[in-house]
mmCIF file of C-alpha atoms in Angstrom:
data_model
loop_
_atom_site.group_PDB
_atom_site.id
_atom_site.type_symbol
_atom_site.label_atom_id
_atom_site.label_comp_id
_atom_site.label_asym_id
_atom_site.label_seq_id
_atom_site.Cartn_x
_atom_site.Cartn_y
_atom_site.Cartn_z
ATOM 1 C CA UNK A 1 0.000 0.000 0.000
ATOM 2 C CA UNK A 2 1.688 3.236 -1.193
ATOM 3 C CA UNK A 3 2.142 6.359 0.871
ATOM 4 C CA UNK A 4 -0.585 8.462 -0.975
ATOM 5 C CA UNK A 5 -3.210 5.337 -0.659
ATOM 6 C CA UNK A 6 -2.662 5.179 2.882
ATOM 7 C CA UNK A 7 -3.396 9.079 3.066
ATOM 8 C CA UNK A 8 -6.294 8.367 0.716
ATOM 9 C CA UNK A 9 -8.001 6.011 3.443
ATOM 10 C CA UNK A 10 -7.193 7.158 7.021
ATOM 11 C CA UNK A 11 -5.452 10.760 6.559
ATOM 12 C CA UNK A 12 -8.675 11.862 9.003
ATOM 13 C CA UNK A 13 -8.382 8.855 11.544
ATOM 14 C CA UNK A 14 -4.552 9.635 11.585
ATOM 15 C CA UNK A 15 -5.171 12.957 12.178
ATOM 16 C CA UNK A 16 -7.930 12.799 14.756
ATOM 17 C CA UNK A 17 -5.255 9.906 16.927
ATOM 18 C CA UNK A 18 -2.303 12.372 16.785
ATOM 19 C CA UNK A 19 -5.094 15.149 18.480
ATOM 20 C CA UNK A 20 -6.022 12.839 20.921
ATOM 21 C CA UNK A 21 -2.520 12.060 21.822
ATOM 22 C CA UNK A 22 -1.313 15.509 21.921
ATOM 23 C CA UNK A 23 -4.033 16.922 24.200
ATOM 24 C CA UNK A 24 -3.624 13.733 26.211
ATOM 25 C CA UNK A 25 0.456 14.726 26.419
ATOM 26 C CA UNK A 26 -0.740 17.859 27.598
ATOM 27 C CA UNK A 27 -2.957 17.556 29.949
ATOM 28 C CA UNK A 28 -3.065 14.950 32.347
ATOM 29 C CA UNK A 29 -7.028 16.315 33.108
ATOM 30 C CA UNK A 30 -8.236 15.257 29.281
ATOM 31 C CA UNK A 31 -8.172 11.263 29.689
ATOM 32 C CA UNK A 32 -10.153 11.077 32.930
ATOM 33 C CA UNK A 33 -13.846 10.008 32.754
ATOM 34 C CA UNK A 34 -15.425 13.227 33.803
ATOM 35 C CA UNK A 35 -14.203 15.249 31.436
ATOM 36 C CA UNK A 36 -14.714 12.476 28.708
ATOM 37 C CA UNK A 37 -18.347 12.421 29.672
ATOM 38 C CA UNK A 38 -17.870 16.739 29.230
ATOM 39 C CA UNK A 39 -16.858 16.216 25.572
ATOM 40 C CA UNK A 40 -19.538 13.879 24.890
ATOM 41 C CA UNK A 41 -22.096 15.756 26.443
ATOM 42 C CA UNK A 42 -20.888 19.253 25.289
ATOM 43 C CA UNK A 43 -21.092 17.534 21.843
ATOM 44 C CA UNK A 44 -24.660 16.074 21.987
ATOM 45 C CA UNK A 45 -27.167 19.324 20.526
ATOM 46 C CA UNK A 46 -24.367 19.407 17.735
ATOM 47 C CA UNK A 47 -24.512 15.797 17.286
ATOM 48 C CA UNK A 48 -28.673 16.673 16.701
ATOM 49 C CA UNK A 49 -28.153 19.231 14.230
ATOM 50 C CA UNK A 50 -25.212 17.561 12.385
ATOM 51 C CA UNK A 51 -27.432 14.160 11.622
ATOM 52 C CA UNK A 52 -30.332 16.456 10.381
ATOM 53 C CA UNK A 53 -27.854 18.333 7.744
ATOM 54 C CA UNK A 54 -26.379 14.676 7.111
ATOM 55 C CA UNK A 55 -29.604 13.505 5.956
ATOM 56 C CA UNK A 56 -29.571 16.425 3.575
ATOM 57 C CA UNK A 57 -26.285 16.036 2.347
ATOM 58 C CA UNK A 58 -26.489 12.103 1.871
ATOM 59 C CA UNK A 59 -29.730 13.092 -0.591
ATOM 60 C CA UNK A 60 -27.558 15.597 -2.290
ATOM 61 C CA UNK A 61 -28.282 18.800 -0.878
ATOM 62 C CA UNK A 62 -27.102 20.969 1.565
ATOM 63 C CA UNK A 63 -29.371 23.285 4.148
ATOM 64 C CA UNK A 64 -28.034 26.754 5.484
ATOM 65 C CA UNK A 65 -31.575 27.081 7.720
ATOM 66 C CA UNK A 66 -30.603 24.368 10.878
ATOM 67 C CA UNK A 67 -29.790 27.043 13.137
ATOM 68 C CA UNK A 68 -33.427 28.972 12.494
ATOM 69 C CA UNK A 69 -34.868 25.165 12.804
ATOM 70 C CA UNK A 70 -32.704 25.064 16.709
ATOM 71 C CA UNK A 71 -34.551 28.595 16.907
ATOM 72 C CA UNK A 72 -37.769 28.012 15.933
ATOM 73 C CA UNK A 73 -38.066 24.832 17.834
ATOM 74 C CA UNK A 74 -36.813 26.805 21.536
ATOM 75 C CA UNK A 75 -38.962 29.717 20.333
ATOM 76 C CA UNK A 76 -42.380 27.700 19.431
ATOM 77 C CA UNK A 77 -41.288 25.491 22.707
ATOM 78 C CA UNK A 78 -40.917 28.022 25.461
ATOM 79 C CA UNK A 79 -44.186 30.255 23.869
ATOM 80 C CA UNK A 80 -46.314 27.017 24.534
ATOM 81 C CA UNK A 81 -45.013 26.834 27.900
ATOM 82 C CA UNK A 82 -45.028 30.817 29.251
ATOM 83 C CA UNK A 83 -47.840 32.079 27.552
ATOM 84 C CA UNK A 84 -50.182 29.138 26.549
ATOM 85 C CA UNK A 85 -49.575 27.220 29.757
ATOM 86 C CA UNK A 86 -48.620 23.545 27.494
ATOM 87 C CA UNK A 87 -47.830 20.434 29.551
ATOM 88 C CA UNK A 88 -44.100 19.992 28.592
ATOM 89 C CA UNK A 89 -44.722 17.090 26.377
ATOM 90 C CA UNK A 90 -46.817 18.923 24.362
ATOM 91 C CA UNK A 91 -44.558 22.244 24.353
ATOM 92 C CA UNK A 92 -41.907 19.462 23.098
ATOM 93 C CA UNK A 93 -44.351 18.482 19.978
ATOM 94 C CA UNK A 94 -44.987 22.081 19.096
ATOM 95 C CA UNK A 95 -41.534 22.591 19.411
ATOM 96 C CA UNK A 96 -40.834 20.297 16.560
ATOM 97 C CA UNK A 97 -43.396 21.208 14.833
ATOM 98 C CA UNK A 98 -42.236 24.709 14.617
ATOM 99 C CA UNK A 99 -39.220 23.440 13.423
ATOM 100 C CA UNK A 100 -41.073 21.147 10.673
ATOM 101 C CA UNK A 101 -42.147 24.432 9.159
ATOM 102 C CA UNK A 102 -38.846 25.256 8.719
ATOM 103 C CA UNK A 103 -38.147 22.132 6.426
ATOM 104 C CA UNK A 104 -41.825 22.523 4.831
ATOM 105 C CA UNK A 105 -40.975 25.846 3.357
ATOM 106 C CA UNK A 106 -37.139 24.742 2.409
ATOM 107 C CA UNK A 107 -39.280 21.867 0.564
ATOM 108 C CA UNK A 108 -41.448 23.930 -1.373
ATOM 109 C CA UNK A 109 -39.143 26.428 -2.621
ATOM 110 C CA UNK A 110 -36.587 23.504 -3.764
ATOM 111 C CA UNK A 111 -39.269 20.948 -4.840
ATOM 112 C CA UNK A 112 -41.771 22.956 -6.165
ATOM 113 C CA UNK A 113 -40.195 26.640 -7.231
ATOM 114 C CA UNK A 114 -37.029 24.343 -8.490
ATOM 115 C CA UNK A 115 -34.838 26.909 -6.593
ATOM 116 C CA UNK A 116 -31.210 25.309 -5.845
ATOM 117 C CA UNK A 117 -31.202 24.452 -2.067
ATOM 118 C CA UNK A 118 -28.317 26.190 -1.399
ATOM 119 C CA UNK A 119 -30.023 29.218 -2.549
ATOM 120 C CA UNK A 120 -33.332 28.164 -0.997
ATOM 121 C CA UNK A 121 -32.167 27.407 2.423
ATOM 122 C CA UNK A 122 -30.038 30.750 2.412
ATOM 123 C CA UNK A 123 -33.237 32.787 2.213
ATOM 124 C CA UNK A 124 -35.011 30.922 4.623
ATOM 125 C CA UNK A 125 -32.073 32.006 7.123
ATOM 126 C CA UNK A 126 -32.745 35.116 6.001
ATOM 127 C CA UNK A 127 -36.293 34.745 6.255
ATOM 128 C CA UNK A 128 -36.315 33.612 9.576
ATOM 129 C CA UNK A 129 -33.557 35.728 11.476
ATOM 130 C CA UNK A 130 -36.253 38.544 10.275
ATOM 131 C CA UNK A 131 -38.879 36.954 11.962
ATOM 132 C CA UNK A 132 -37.086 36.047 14.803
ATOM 133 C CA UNK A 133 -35.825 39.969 15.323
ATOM 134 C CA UNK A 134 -39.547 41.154 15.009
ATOM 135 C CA UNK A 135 -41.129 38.846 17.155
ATOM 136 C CA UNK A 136 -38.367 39.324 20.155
ATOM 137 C CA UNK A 137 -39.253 43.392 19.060
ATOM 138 C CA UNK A 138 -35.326 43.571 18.189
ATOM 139 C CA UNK A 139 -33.652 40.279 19.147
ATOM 140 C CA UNK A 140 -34.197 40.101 23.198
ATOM 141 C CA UNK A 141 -34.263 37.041 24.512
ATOM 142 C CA UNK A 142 -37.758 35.291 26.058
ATOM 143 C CA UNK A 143 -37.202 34.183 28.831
ATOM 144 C CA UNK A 144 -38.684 31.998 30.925
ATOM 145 C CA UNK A 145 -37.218 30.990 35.185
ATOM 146 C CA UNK A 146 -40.199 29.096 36.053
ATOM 147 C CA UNK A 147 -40.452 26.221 33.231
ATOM 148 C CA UNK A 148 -41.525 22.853 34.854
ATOM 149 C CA UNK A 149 -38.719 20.658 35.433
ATOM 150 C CA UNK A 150 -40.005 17.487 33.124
ATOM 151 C CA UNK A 151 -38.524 19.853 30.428
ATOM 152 C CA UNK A 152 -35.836 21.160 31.728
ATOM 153 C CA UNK A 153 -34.764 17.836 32.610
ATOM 154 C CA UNK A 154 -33.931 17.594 28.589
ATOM 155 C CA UNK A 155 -30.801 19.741 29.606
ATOM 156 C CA UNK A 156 -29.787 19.153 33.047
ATOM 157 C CA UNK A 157 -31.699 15.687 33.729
ATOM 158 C CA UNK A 158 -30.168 12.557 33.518
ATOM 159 C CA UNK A 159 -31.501 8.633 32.925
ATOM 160 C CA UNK A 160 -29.560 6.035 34.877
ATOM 161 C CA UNK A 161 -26.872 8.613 35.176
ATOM 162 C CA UNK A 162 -26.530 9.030 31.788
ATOM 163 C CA UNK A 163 -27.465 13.084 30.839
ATOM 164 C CA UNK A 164 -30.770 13.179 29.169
ATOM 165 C CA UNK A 165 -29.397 15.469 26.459
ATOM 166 C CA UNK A 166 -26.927 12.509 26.040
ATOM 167 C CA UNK A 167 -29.267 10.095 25.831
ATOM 168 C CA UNK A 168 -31.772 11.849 23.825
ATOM 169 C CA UNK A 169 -28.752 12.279 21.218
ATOM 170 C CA UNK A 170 -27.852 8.962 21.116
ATOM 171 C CA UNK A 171 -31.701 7.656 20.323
ATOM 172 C CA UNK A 172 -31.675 10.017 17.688
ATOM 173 C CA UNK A 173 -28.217 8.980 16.141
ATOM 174 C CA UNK A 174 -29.705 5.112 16.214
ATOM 175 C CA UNK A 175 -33.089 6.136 14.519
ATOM 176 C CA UNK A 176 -30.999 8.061 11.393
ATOM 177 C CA UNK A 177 -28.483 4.933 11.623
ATOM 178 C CA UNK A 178 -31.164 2.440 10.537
ATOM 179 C CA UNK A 179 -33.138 4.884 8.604
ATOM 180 C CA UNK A 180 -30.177 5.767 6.399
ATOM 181 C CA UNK A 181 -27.704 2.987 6.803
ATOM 182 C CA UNK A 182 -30.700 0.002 7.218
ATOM 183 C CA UNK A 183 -33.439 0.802 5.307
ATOM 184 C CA UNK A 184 -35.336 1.356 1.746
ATOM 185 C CA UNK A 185 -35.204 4.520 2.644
ATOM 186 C CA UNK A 186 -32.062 5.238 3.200
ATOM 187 C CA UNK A 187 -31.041 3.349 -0.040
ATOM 188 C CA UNK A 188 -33.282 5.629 -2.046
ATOM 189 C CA UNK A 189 -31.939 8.894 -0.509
ATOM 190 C CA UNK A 190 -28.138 8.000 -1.302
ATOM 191 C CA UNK A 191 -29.621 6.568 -4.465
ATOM 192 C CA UNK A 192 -31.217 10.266 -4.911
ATOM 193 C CA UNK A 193 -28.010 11.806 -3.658
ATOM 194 C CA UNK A 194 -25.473 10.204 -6.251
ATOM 195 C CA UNK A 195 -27.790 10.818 -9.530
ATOM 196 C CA UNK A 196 -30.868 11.878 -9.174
ATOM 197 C CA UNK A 197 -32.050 11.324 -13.018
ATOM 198 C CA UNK A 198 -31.469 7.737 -12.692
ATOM 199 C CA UNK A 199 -33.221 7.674 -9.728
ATOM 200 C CA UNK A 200 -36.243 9.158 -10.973
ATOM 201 C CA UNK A 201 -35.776 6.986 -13.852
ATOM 202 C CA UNK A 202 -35.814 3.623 -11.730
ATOM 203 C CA UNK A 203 -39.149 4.264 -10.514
ATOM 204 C CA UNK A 204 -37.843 6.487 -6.999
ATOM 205 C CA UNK A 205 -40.485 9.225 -6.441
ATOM 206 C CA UNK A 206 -37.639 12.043 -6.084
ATOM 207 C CA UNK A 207 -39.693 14.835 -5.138
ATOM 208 C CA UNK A 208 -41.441 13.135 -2.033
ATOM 209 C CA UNK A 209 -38.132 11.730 -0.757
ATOM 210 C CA UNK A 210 -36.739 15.215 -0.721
ATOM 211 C CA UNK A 211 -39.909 17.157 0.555
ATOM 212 C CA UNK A 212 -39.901 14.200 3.773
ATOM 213 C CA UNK A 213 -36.486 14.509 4.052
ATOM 214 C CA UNK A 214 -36.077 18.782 4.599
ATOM 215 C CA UNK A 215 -39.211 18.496 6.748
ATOM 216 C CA UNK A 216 -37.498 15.498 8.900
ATOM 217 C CA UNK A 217 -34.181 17.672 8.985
ATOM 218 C CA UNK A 218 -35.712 20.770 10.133
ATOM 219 C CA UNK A 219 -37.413 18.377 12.644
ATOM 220 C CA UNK A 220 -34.691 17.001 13.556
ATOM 221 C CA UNK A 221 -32.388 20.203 14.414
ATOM 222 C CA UNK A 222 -35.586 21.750 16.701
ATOM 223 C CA UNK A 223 -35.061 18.942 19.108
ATOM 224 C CA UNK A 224 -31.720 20.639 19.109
ATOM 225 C CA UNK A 225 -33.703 23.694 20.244
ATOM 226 C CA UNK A 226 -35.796 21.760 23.246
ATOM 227 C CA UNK A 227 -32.196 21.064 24.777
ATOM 228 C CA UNK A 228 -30.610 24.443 24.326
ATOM 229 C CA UNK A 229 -33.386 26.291 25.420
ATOM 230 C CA UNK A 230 -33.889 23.765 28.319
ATOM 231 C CA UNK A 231 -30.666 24.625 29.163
ATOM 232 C CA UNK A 232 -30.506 28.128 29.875
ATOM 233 C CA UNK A 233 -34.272 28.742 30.584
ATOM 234 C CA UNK A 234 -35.145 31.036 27.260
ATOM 235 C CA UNK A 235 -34.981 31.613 23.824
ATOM 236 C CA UNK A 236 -32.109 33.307 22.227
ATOM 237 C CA UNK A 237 -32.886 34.578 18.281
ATOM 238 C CA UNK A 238 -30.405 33.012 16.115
ATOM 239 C CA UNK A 239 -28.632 31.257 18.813
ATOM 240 C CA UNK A 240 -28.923 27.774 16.560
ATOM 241 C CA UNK A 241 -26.321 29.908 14.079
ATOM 242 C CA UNK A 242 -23.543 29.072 16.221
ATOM 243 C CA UNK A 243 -24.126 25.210 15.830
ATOM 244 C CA UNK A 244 -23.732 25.826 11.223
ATOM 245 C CA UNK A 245 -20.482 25.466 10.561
ATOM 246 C CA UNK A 246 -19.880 22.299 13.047
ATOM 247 C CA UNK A 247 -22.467 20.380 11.923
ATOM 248 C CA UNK A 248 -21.308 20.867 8.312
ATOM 249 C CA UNK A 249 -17.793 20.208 8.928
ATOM 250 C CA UNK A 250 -18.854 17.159 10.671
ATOM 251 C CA UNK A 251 -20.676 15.670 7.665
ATOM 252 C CA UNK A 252 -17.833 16.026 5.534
ATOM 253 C CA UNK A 253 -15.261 15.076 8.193
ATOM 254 C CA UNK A 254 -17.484 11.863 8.507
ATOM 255 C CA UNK A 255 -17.938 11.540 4.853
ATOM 256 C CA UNK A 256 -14.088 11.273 4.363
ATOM 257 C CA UNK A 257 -13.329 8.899 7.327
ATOM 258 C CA UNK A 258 -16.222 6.363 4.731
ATOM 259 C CA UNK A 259 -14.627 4.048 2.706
ATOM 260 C CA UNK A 260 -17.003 5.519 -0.505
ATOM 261 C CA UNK A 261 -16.985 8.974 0.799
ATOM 262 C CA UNK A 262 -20.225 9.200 1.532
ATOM 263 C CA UNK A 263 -22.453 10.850 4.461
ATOM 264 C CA UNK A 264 -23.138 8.553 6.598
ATOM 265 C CA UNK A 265 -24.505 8.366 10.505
ATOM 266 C CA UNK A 266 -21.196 6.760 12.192
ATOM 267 C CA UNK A 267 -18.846 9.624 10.229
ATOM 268 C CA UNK A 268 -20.628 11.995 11.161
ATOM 269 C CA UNK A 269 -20.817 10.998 15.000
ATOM 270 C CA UNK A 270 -16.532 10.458 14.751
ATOM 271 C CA UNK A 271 -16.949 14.653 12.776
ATOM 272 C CA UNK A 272 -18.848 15.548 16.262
ATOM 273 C CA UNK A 273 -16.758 14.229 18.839
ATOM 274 C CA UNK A 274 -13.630 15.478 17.023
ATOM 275 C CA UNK A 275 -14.881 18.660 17.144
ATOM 276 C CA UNK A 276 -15.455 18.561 20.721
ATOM 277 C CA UNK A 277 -12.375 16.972 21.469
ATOM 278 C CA UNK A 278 -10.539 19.676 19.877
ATOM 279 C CA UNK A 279 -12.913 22.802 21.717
ATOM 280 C CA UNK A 280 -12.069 20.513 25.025
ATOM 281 C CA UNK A 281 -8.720 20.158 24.291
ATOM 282 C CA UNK A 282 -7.600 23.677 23.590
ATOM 283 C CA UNK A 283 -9.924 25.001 26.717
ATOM 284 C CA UNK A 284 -7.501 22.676 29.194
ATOM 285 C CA UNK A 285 -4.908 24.425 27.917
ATOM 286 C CA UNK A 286 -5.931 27.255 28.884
ATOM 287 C CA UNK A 287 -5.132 29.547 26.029
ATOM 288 C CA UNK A 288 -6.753 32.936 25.424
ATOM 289 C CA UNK A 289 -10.054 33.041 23.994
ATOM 290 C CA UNK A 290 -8.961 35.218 20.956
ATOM 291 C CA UNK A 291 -6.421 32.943 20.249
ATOM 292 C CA UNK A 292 -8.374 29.424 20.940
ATOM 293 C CA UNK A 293 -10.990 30.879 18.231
ATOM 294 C CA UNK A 294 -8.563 31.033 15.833
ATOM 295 C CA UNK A 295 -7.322 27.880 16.143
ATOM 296 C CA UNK A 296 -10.263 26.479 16.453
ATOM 297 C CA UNK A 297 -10.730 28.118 12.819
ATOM 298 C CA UNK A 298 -7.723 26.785 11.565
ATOM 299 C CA UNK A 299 -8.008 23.020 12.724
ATOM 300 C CA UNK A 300 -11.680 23.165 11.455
ATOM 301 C CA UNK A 301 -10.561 24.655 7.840
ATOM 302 C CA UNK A 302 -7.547 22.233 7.906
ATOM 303 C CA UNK A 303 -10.128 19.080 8.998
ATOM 304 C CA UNK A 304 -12.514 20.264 5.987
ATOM 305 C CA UNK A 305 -9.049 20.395 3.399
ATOM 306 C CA UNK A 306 -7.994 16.832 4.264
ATOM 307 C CA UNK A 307 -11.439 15.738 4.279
ATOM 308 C CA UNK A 308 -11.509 17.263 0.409
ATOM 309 C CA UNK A 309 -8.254 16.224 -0.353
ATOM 310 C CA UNK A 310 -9.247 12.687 0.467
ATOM 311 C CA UNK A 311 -11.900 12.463 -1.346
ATOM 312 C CA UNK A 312 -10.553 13.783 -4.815
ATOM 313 C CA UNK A 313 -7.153 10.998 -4.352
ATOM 314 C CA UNK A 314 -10.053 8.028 -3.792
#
């Protein structure tokens, strides 16, 4: 096996394993199990998001709107609860409901107006960081101290000792698993994903796979938005923007560990916890926040390279 072949295959997981060592050099704090259980934890609404855009990519696509989905599902969550009085179950269905409306418009403007989803998706961020401003009267945050504990239990609770968020996170990463790695359905959005012609050609109906799969995306991230806004007790406009870049870096970081280069469920979980490793890593070392963005920037952009790199040699 030469040298470039070798690079071709595990450049990432050779990367990620000299990280890991380094930090673990470093800091004699990283390899205990509490702050293991930090990384994984501190990983888990990114983990949420980063399936949903996965989804999206593995069909072909790509969708700039998550982070108003994480909004509109805390936003449509924490209303129910302050203002309407919802039990918390049902404050957790409108919740993802709100963020289903996210994914229902992305569908019909890419579906039905034929509008590239790139371009789509971009003015539903748009789109929605207006709404978000005028409903909040500027951009304040609603917030609400007295929310029942059931739901903020999706933040702070725990199952078995396990974090709820964690768990909650892991249930969804095993329902995308078999949906897109075990089932017709998955085979029929990767089918859509590397030629969509042919797939409409072998009998796939291309236009309902892609309006179900935006909606379930958008879904998706606003379960995101139950934990955050669990979490801190309010809604935040266009706090699910900070959670964009990550979750797209960890599709394509997950997508280049594959053997086919594809987007796929385990990748992306190995993109996710890389990514937290790294923000984990350069917080023990207790370098100035300035300076830890930009590196954070910088091992992100590099990550993102290789992962391109690697998938132009295969």
């Amino acid at each position: 096996m030469t040298l470039q072949s070798i690079f071709a295959r595990f450049g990432l997981v050779i990367i990620i394993v000299m990280f890991f060592s380094f930090f673990s050099y470093i800091s004699p704090v990283f390899l205990t199990f509490d702050n293991q259980v930090n990384i994984v934890e501190a990983s888990a609404i990114v983990l949420i998001l980063a399936l949903g855009m996965t989804l999206v990519v593995a069909m072909g696509g790509i969708d700039l709107s998550i982070g108003i989905a994480f909004d509109f599902g805390a936003a449509f969550a924490v209303v129910a609860l302050k203002d309407f009085g919802a039990a918390w179950y049902i404050a957790c269905l409108v919740g993802v409901m709100g963020g289903a409306l996210v994914g229902l418009l992305n569908a019909f403007l890419i579906v039905i107006l034929k509008i590239s989803p790139f371009m789509a998706t971009l003015g539903t961020f748009f789109v929605g960081s207006s709404v978000e401003r005028v409903f909040t009267n500027g951009g304040g945050p609603i917030s609400y101290r007295r929310m029942p504990q059931e739901y903020r239990d999706l933040a702070v609770g725990d199952v078995f000792g396990i974090p709820t968020e964690v768990v909650i996170a892991a249930v969804v990463c095993l329902v995308y698993f078999i949906a897109l790695e075990r089932s017709i359905f998955g085979k029929r959005i990767h089918a859509i994903g590397l030629q969509k012609d042919a797939a409409n050609v072998a009998g796939i109906p291309v236009r309902r796979y892609m309006f179900i799969a935006f909606i379930l995306a958008s879904a998706t991230c606003a379960i995101g938005g139950l934990i955050g806004s669990a979490n801190i007790r309010m809604f935040t406009p266009l706090a699910g923007f900070s959670y964009l870049l990550d979750a797209i870096a960890a599709v394509f970081i997950g997508a280049a560990i594959h053997p086919k280069g594809r987007p796929n469920v385990i990748g992306t979980m190995v993109g996710v916890l890389f990514l937290g490793m790294i923000g984990n890593g350069l917080n023990l070392m207790g370098l100035d926040f300035n300076l830890k963005a930009a590196l954070s920037g910088l091992i992100l952009v590099g990550a993102l390279a290789l992962a391109v790199a690697q998938q132009r040699l295969r």
